[in-house]
XYZ file of C-alpha atoms in Angstrom:
486
model
C 0.000 0.000 0.000
C 3.021 2.302 0.121
C 3.886 5.049 2.544
C 0.850 5.965 4.618
C 1.075 9.743 3.973
C 0.798 9.021 0.257
C -1.925 6.403 0.279
C -4.925 7.212 -1.853
C -8.310 7.960 -0.333
C -9.549 4.646 -1.708
C -6.707 2.807 0.047
C -7.330 4.683 3.290
C -11.032 3.799 3.287
C -10.146 0.127 2.788
C -7.486 0.294 5.525
C -9.940 1.818 8.000
C -12.638 -0.686 7.065
C -10.167 -3.518 7.680
C -9.154 -2.183 11.078
C -5.588 -1.495 9.973
C -5.737 2.165 10.982
C -8.242 4.555 12.552
C -9.469 7.919 11.332
C -7.945 9.531 14.419
C -4.547 8.011 13.629
C -4.749 9.283 10.056
C -5.737 12.778 11.185
C -2.953 12.866 13.764
C -0.416 11.707 11.194
C -1.527 14.360 8.687
C -1.398 17.068 11.366
C 2.091 15.973 12.405
C 3.189 16.119 8.788
C 1.828 19.653 8.391
C 3.612 20.704 11.568
C 6.836 19.134 10.295
C 6.946 20.544 6.775
C 4.643 23.526 6.540
C 6.951 26.062 8.160
C 8.812 25.776 4.858
C 5.970 25.109 2.413
C 3.181 27.268 3.899
C 0.460 25.317 2.089
C -2.140 25.143 4.884
C -2.851 28.767 5.757
C -5.820 28.124 8.082
C -5.503 25.182 10.472
C -8.581 23.520 11.940
C -6.916 20.702 13.828
C -9.168 20.526 16.898
C -12.316 20.131 14.836
C -10.502 17.680 12.561
C -9.697 15.393 15.503
C -13.312 15.645 16.675
C -14.516 14.731 13.172
C -12.087 11.801 13.053
C -13.369 10.476 16.390
C -16.920 10.768 15.076
C -15.892 8.901 11.913
C -14.400 6.035 13.908
C -17.561 5.791 16.000
C -19.723 5.862 12.882
C -17.687 3.102 11.230
C -18.066 0.974 14.361
C -21.835 1.318 13.901
C -21.596 0.048 10.330
C -21.460 3.408 8.541
C -19.765 3.171 5.140
C -19.969 6.660 3.661
C -17.530 7.106 0.753
C -15.068 9.482 2.471
C -15.581 8.371 6.069
C -12.455 9.307 8.031
C -10.420 10.470 5.013
C -8.235 13.516 5.851
C -8.335 16.322 3.288
C -7.939 20.054 2.777
C -10.095 22.780 1.241
C -8.989 25.816 -0.766
C -9.139 29.053 1.236
C -11.699 30.517 -1.172
C -14.449 28.126 -0.011
C -16.589 29.117 2.943
C -16.106 26.838 5.950
C -18.285 27.832 8.886
C -16.203 29.324 11.677
C -13.075 29.839 9.559
C -11.833 32.919 7.700
C -12.425 33.320 3.983
C -10.275 36.149 2.658
C -9.255 35.347 -0.929
C -5.982 36.945 0.202
C -7.588 40.406 0.402
C -6.133 42.296 3.388
C -9.346 44.258 3.986
C -11.119 40.965 4.716
C -8.499 39.340 6.947
C -11.038 39.170 9.803
C -13.992 37.930 7.738
C -15.301 34.622 9.113
C -17.830 32.514 7.226
C -21.014 31.566 9.059
C -21.987 28.695 6.753
C -20.312 26.013 4.670
C -20.042 26.089 0.899
C -22.137 23.391 -0.769
C -18.926 21.553 -1.711
C -17.778 21.571 1.915
C -21.199 20.399 3.092
C -20.974 17.484 0.676
C -17.494 16.279 1.619
C -18.330 16.528 5.324
C -21.630 14.709 4.769
C -19.601 11.979 3.037
C -17.491 11.651 6.195
C -14.320 13.532 5.247
C -12.089 15.044 7.924
C -11.188 18.614 6.933
C -7.744 19.535 8.282
C -7.824 23.179 7.229
C -7.725 25.581 4.308
C -4.999 26.013 1.696
C -3.320 29.167 0.461
C -4.277 31.247 -2.582
C -3.074 34.356 -4.446
C -4.754 37.732 -4.061
C -8.339 37.447 -5.397
C -7.322 34.062 -6.888
C -5.662 35.969 -9.726
C -2.288 34.331 -10.363
C -0.491 31.109 -11.278
C 1.415 31.557 -8.008
C 0.002 31.403 -4.462
C 0.985 34.297 -2.221
C -0.807 37.152 -0.498
C -0.227 39.784 2.171
C -2.208 37.883 4.824
C -0.729 34.398 4.633
C 2.522 34.804 2.727
C 4.003 32.609 -0.001
C 3.425 28.913 -0.658
C 6.387 26.902 -1.928
C 6.465 23.899 -4.219
C 7.321 20.644 -2.364
C 9.710 19.774 -5.202
C 11.610 23.017 -4.542
C 10.223 25.619 -2.117
C 11.821 28.366 -4.203
C 9.428 27.566 -7.051
C 5.730 28.230 -7.496
C 3.264 25.432 -6.663
C 0.846 27.058 -9.107
C -2.267 29.073 -8.496
C -4.778 29.814 -7.579
C -5.183 26.327 -6.037
C -1.450 26.156 -5.305
C -1.870 25.573 -1.586
C -3.976 22.512 -2.361
C -1.526 21.042 -4.869
C 1.381 21.616 -2.479
C -0.570 19.995 0.359
C -1.284 16.923 -1.752
C 2.297 16.587 -2.964
C 3.524 16.912 0.634
C 1.168 14.206 1.900
C -1.166 16.473 3.889
C -4.279 14.362 3.415
C -5.457 12.446 0.387
C -7.812 14.949 -1.258
C -8.505 18.626 -1.762
C -11.017 20.810 -3.540
C -10.089 23.784 -5.690
C -11.479 26.054 -8.371
C -10.619 27.031 -11.941
C -11.305 29.855 -14.368
C -7.811 30.348 -15.767
C -6.324 26.921 -15.112
C -6.352 27.195 -11.316
C -6.947 23.478 -10.805
C -4.781 22.311 -13.667
C -1.592 24.372 -13.462
C -1.038 23.562 -9.745
C -1.465 19.865 -10.532
C 1.065 20.200 -13.354
C 3.616 22.074 -11.241
C 3.352 19.720 -8.235
C 2.888 16.402 -10.023
C -0.620 15.605 -8.764
C -4.067 15.148 -10.323
C -6.945 17.580 -10.766
C -10.171 17.648 -12.717
C -11.801 20.717 -14.239
C -15.396 19.545 -14.617
C -17.842 20.335 -17.365
C -19.173 23.846 -16.773
C -22.058 23.818 -14.284
C -21.559 20.239 -13.114
C -20.600 21.167 -9.538
C -22.438 23.847 -7.524
C -20.499 27.031 -6.814
C -22.548 28.366 -3.896
C -20.204 29.235 -1.059
C -17.173 29.555 -3.294
C -17.770 33.221 -2.739
C -15.554 36.246 -2.241
C -15.786 37.749 1.249
C -18.415 40.435 1.508
C -20.397 39.049 -1.433
C -23.822 37.408 -1.015
C -23.823 33.611 -0.933
C -26.245 32.685 -3.706
C -26.963 29.677 -5.954
C -25.545 31.602 -8.913
C -23.968 30.150 -12.048
C -20.738 31.288 -13.669
C -19.909 31.876 -17.295
C -16.464 30.220 -17.064
C -15.576 29.292 -13.478
C -15.857 25.825 -11.955
C -14.854 24.034 -8.779
C -13.342 20.582 -8.829
C -11.502 17.704 -7.138
C -7.759 17.345 -6.600
C -5.946 14.168 -5.554
C -2.821 12.037 -5.952
C -4.548 9.380 -8.052
C -7.022 9.515 -10.898
C -9.393 7.071 -9.192
C -9.612 9.452 -6.236
C -10.717 12.191 -8.637
C -13.637 9.975 -9.618
C -14.427 9.258 -5.965
C -14.469 12.937 -5.007
C -16.284 14.016 -8.172
C -19.141 11.662 -7.316
C -19.415 13.277 -3.877
C -19.324 16.841 -5.211
C -21.341 16.627 -8.416
C -24.990 17.435 -8.792
C -27.115 20.563 -8.977
C -27.513 23.033 -6.139
C -30.619 22.092 -4.111
C -31.472 25.791 -3.905
C -31.173 26.181 -7.676
C -31.641 23.759 -10.558
C -31.625 20.850 -8.102
C -35.263 21.661 -7.452
C -36.068 20.174 -10.862
C -33.011 18.294 -12.142
C -30.962 15.234 -11.208
C -27.503 14.378 -12.535
C -26.852 11.273 -14.625
C -23.321 11.497 -16.028
C -22.611 9.083 -18.883
C -20.225 6.205 -18.296
C -16.713 6.469 -19.735
C -16.621 5.856 -23.452
C -14.041 3.109 -22.965
C -12.617 1.006 -20.162
C -9.395 -0.059 -21.898
C -6.584 2.195 -23.074
C -6.327 0.481 -26.459
C -9.864 1.576 -27.309
C -9.226 5.304 -26.855
C -8.909 7.588 -29.873
C -6.452 10.312 -28.864
C -5.487 13.586 -30.509
C -2.146 14.904 -29.230
C -1.394 18.644 -29.203
C 1.989 19.711 -27.824
C 2.117 23.481 -28.386
C 0.019 26.570 -29.129
C 0.110 29.059 -32.008
C 0.338 32.076 -29.671
C 2.470 30.751 -26.778
C 5.200 28.130 -27.301
C 5.850 25.216 -24.993
C 9.297 24.342 -23.671
C 11.227 21.472 -25.203
C 10.891 19.560 -21.920
C 7.098 19.775 -22.129
C 6.989 18.787 -25.798
C 9.329 15.864 -25.141
C 7.203 14.586 -22.255
C 4.042 14.829 -24.352
C 5.776 13.086 -27.249
C 6.873 10.272 -24.960
C 3.302 9.775 -23.771
C 2.025 9.777 -27.345
C 4.548 7.086 -28.276
C 3.654 5.020 -25.213
C -0.063 5.284 -25.980
C 0.582 4.085 -29.516
C 2.563 1.125 -28.197
C -0.318 0.353 -25.823
C -2.675 0.080 -28.795
C -4.495 3.407 -28.621
C -5.301 5.209 -31.855
C -3.115 8.323 -31.689
C -3.083 11.250 -34.101
C -0.692 14.224 -33.910
C -2.821 16.579 -36.011
C -6.402 16.967 -37.153
C -8.296 19.545 -39.221
C -11.134 19.060 -36.736
C -9.251 20.874 -33.950
C -10.905 24.278 -33.447
C -8.765 27.320 -34.255
C -6.649 27.670 -31.126
C -5.554 31.253 -31.820
C -9.177 32.337 -32.178
C -10.070 30.324 -29.074
C -7.408 32.148 -27.057
C -8.586 35.580 -28.193
C -12.244 34.887 -27.442
C -11.276 33.380 -24.095
C -9.294 36.484 -23.138
C -12.290 38.658 -24.049
C -14.768 36.692 -21.957
C -12.387 36.023 -19.065
C -11.356 39.654 -18.684
C -14.922 40.849 -19.142
C -15.872 38.722 -16.139
C -12.927 39.896 -14.046
C -13.059 43.525 -15.169
C -16.665 43.907 -14.077
C -15.419 44.008 -10.473
C -12.496 46.372 -11.023
C -12.540 49.659 -9.103
C -13.896 52.528 -11.217
C -10.508 54.251 -11.486
C -8.777 51.138 -12.845
C -11.685 50.381 -15.163
C -11.623 53.879 -16.667
C -7.845 53.731 -17.066
C -8.243 50.431 -18.936
C -11.009 51.888 -21.099
C -8.670 54.710 -22.141
C -5.882 52.215 -22.866
C -8.223 50.091 -24.991
C -9.224 53.134 -27.033
C -5.556 53.741 -27.896
C -4.922 50.213 -29.184
C -4.128 49.722 -32.847
C -7.127 47.867 -34.362
C -4.620 45.558 -36.060
C -3.073 44.545 -32.717
C -4.274 40.998 -32.068
C -1.781 40.181 -29.335
C -3.229 38.448 -26.308
C -2.225 41.434 -24.169
C -4.313 43.695 -26.406
C -7.220 41.257 -26.305
C -7.098 41.214 -22.501
C -7.257 45.007 -22.435
C -10.205 45.048 -24.841
C -11.940 42.283 -22.927
C -11.727 44.139 -19.627
C -13.985 46.907 -20.978
C -16.023 44.851 -23.446
C -19.413 46.325 -24.299
C -22.480 44.124 -23.984
C -22.806 44.160 -27.775
C -19.231 42.920 -28.161
C -19.688 40.376 -25.359
C -22.615 38.874 -27.270
C -20.482 38.731 -30.409
C -17.731 36.923 -28.486
C -20.288 34.554 -27.012
C -21.481 33.784 -30.530
C -17.932 32.961 -31.591
C -17.684 30.686 -28.565
C -20.834 28.837 -29.644
C -19.269 28.140 -33.035
C -16.055 26.884 -31.418
C -18.053 24.702 -29.029
C -19.827 23.093 -31.993
C -16.475 22.405 -33.640
C -15.310 20.649 -30.471
C -18.460 18.529 -30.633
C -17.589 17.520 -34.186
C -14.041 16.665 -33.118
C -15.278 14.424 -30.313
C -17.278 12.387 -32.793
C -13.880 11.191 -34.088
C -11.747 11.363 -30.917
C -12.331 10.522 -27.257
C -9.738 12.774 -25.607
C -7.336 15.506 -26.630
C -3.972 15.583 -24.842
C -3.015 19.231 -24.454
C -0.307 21.161 -22.562
C -1.248 22.599 -19.177
C 1.501 25.244 -19.002
C 4.478 26.128 -21.220
C 7.132 25.180 -18.649
C 7.623 23.256 -15.416
C 7.448 25.244 -12.169
C 9.297 28.569 -12.196
C 10.831 30.700 -9.400
C 8.598 32.923 -7.281
C 8.060 36.303 -8.943
C 6.283 38.988 -6.907
C 7.047 41.860 -9.265
C 4.108 43.889 -10.658
C 1.926 41.648 -12.807
C 2.177 43.845 -15.880
C 5.972 43.701 -15.946
C 6.367 39.956 -15.473
C 7.767 37.707 -18.167
C 7.946 33.933 -18.458
C 11.113 32.428 -19.918
C 10.471 29.572 -22.338
C 13.685 27.927 -23.527
C 15.538 31.202 -23.027
C 13.013 33.481 -24.753
C 10.832 35.870 -22.756
C 7.070 35.952 -23.237
C 4.188 37.844 -21.665
C 3.476 36.219 -18.291
C -0.307 36.173 -18.717
C -0.182 34.677 -22.214
C 0.395 31.311 -20.502
C -3.242 31.030 -19.516
C -4.221 30.688 -23.173
C -3.526 26.984 -22.652
C -6.209 26.854 -19.963
C -8.710 28.507 -22.286
C -8.773 25.574 -24.694
C -11.106 23.699 -22.320
C -12.438 26.605 -20.250
C -13.913 28.620 -23.125
C -16.211 25.826 -24.407
C -16.876 24.531 -20.867
C -15.346 21.105 -21.489
C -14.009 18.682 -18.865
C -10.233 18.447 -18.553
C -8.286 16.094 -16.310
C -4.737 17.136 -15.390
C -2.396 14.176 -14.898
C 1.360 13.866 -14.267
C 3.365 12.321 -17.102
C 6.944 12.492 -15.865
C 9.793 14.741 -14.790
C 11.837 17.299 -16.690
C 15.597 17.035 -17.088
C 15.774 19.226 -13.970
C 13.672 16.760 -11.992
C 10.454 18.811 -11.941
C 6.960 17.441 -12.622
C 5.303 17.828 -16.004
C 1.626 17.208 -16.581
C -0.887 17.300 -19.404
C -4.597 17.898 -19.562
C -6.867 15.325 -21.151
C -9.769 17.312 -22.611
C -13.010 15.486 -23.316
C -16.499 16.034 -24.707
C -19.161 17.972 -22.846
C -20.242 15.875 -19.840
C -17.526 13.365 -20.704
C -15.982 13.779 -17.245
C -15.884 10.044 -16.608
C -14.193 9.526 -19.979
C -11.249 11.841 -19.219
C -10.843 10.605 -15.646
C -10.957 6.978 -16.788
C -8.331 7.783 -19.406
C -6.122 9.262 -16.674
C -6.650 6.131 -14.547
C -5.569 3.898 -17.422
C -2.505 6.029 -18.180
C -1.591 5.900 -14.488
C -1.996 2.123 -14.387
C 0.038 1.605 -17.562
C 2.821 4.171 -17.142
C 2.752 5.360 -13.514
C 1.463 8.508 -11.863
C 2.285 10.556 -8.782
C 5.869 10.486 -7.495
C 6.585 11.822 -3.975
C 8.834 14.899 -3.937
C 12.200 14.828 -2.125
C 10.985 16.684 0.967
C 13.758 15.452 3.238
C 16.673 15.853 0.846
């Protein structure tokens, strides 16, 4: 079963059911591990250890009575951006450092109802707006593979916690790759669900009303160290909000398209027309493509069915920044409006598109939404011929912490500098059309850092992409523990 800190949730449930270990022992071990390593990593920014031990005792008592809930006694963490009753929710915003939630998010209600033991909350960047995880309240989270590197963001505290063995599961969120890039950087698993599959209520910025609202792009989703644990946690989390569409609807996700790797039809994409990927990333993806071919899968390296990825990135930047810009302070919004007016109409750079998107008119938003509908239909046509698309998560492995002003940051890709925010174009491939995407580790770079890919699937094909990740894990391996003690 391997080292106990790195056992999967499925293994832990079996171990507790067999009397090998108790929920209290697992909680105490996870707490001890946090206390040992987190002075360096700073992944768990809000500790809830007393209530975790109480929940573990209750889980042991429930199991003794014959209770067999799916997460009974499993230690896990929750991203700081989710409301947990009695704990602060700040989103890293200093003005809200004393804000304490008085009710649980729906996702938290569901994991606790399933018997999970919540150890605490994991760190995030300011307003969840970065592929790093640092803020003025809680400080900087380091990557367990090298604390001087980013663990990703905005769910970077969760990915670091998983890689460090702080519990078997976590829940995060994603609008710009915030589930997927942390998984890639830390060598763990995450699943960005089909848009609307999991209820968002309670994943709410402090000071905002907690409502059963829907989002245009954002999702919440499971994170784990194995693909099968993603499926386990997805089943707990999924389903409509009982205060919203759950009044009338029930969820019935289709089964995976295939149960054997050789039956999958796979399109492999290793770069992007507007942001290159590093040689280490392309090599890792190429190795997986070769291995899939050897395993009998039908693998293609190109297809005319793939929607225009440059157009996808531009539309994504419009809609993403329109969503984010709506909450900008008036002074910043007006400054951006003036900057957009000065742009050369021929400038189609992603930086220009982000500026335009921030101040998009409703008329132009509807036009962008129409372009999205066309792209979504093209994805549907592609998935009549393919089951999953392997796609880069980020251009490079984890990079050093960079707290310089966002607008001046650059990302170095094989020695060439690129706009820092252009990286999130890779997230938009699945986010714009609302498709499911499972992030899975596929190996290490020449520098010994994790590299992942995202397996994008058809709308509501969440079980198809997760099953694919399970089969890849079984055939070629998955999570590797980082060298925490070296």
